[in-house]
Short mmCIF file of C-alpha atoms in Angstrom, two decimals:
data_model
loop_
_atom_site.label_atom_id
_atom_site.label_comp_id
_atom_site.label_asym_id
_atom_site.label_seq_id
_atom_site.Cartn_x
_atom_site.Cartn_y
_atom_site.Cartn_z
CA UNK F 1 -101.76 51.72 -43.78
CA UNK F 2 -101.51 50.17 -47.05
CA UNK F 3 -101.28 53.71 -48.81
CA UNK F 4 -98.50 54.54 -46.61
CA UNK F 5 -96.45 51.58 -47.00
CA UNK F 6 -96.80 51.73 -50.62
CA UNK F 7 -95.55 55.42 -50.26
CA UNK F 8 -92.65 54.03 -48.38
CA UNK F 9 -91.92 51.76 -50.90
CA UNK F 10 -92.02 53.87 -53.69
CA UNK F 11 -90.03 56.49 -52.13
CA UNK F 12 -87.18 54.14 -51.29
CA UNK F 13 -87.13 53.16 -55.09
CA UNK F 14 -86.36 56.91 -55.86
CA UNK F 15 -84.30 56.85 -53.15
CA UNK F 16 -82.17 54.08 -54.66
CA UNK F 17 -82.72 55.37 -58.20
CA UNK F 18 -81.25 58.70 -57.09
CA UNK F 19 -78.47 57.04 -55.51
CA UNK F 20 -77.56 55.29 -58.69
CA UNK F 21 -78.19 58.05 -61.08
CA UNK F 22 -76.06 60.26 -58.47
CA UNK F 23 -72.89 57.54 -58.78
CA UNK F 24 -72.92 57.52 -62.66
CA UNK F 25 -73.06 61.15 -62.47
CA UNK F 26 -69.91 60.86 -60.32
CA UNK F 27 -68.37 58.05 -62.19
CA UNK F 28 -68.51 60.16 -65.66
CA UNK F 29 -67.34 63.50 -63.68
CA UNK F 30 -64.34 61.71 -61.95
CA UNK F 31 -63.58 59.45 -65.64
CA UNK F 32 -63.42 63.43 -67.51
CA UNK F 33 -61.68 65.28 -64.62
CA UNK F 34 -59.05 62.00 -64.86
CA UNK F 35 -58.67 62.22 -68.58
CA UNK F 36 -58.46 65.82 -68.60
CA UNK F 37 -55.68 65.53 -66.16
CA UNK F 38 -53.48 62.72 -67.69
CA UNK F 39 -53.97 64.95 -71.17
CA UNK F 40 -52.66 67.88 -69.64
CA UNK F 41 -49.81 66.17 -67.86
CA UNK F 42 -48.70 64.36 -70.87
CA UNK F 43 -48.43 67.82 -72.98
CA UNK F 44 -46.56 69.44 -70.19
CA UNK F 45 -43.92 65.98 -70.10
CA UNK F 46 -43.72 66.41 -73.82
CA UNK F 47 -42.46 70.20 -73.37
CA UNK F 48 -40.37 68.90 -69.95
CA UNK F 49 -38.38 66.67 -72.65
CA UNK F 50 -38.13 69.40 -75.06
CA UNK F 51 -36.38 72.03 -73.08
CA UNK F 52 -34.13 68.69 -71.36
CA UNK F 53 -32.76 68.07 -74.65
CA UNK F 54 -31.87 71.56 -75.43
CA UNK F 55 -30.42 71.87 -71.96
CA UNK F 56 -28.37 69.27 -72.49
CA UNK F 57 -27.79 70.00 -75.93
CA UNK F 58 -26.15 73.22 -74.83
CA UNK F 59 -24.00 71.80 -72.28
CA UNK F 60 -22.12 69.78 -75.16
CA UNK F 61 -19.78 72.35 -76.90
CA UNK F 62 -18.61 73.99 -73.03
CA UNK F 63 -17.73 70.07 -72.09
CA UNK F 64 -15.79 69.58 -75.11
CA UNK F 65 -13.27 72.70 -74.55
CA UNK F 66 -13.01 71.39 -70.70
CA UNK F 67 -12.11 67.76 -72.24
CA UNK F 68 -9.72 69.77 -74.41
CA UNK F 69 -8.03 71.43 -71.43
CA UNK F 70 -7.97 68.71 -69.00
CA UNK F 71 -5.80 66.61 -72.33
CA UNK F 72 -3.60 69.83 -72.60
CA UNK F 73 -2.96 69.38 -68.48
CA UNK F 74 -2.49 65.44 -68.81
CA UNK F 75 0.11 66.68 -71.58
CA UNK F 76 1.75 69.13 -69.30
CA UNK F 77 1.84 66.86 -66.33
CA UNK F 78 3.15 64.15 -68.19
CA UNK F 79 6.20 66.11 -69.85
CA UNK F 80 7.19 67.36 -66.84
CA UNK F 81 7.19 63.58 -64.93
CA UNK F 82 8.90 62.18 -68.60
CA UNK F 83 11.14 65.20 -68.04
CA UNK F 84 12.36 63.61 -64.39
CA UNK F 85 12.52 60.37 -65.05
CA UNK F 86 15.20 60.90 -67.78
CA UNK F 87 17.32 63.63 -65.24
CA UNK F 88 16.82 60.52 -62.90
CA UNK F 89 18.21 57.61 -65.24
CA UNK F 90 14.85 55.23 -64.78
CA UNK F 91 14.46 52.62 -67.13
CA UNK F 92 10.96 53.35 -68.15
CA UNK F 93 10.76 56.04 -69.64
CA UNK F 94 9.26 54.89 -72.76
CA UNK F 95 6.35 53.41 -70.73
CA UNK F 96 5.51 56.33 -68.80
CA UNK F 97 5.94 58.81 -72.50
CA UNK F 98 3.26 56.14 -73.61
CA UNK F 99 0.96 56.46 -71.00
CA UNK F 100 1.26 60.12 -71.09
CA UNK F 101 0.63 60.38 -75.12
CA UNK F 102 -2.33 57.48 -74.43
CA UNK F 103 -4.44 59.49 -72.09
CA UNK F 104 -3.71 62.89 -74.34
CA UNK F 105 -4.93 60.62 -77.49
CA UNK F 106 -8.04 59.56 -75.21
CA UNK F 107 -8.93 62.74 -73.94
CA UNK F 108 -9.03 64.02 -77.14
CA UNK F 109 -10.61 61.46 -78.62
CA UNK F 110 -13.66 61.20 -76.60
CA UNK F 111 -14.14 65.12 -76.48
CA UNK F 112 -14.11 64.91 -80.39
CA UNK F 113 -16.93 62.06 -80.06
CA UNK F 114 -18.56 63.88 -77.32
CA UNK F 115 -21.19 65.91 -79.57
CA UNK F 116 -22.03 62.76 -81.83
CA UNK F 117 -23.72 60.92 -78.83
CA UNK F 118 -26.48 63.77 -78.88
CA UNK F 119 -27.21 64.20 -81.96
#
């Protein structure tokens, strides 16, 4: 009886020493499979940013033409209501030729500033 029970008891001291050994094991598995991971992901967000800011890099010379022709159609727009209000005798004329010349300034203006922002 006493054999066995010392059997017993020995065996469940493997038994727990297994265990343990068996949750390092997994502990140090699941810690490299983790680092591996977060070392993989953070090359792949490095490239992600890359090819953003070329993207967007790209987009930056098509923008500034549109900014140029939406400036030229403020300009059109705005001759032709100038235009009017002089064949209709209004008394601000000279407010609506600065508004007009103001938004054509802007327009161009910010499409001219446009590229500096991304470089």
């Amino acid at each position: 009886m006493f054999q066995l029970k010392r059997y017993l008891v020995l065996a469940n001291y493997k038994a727990s020493k297994f265990k343990t050994t068996l949750n390092r094991a997994f502990t140090l598995f699941m810690l490299g499979f983790i680092g591996g991971v977060q070392a993989f992901a953070q090359s792949r967000g490095a490239g992600g940013f890359t090819s953003a800011t070329t993207e967007i890099n790209s987009y930056a010379e098509p923008v500034k033409k549109l900014m140029y022709a939406i400036a030229a159609v403020i300009a059109l727009i705005g001759a032709f209501n100038v235009y009017f209000k002089m064949q209709n005798g209004d008394q601000d004329v000279k407010k609506t030729i600065m508004m007009t010349i103001g938004g054509c300034v802007a327009m161009v203006a910010m499409a001219t500033a446009l590229p500096m922002f991304f470089k």
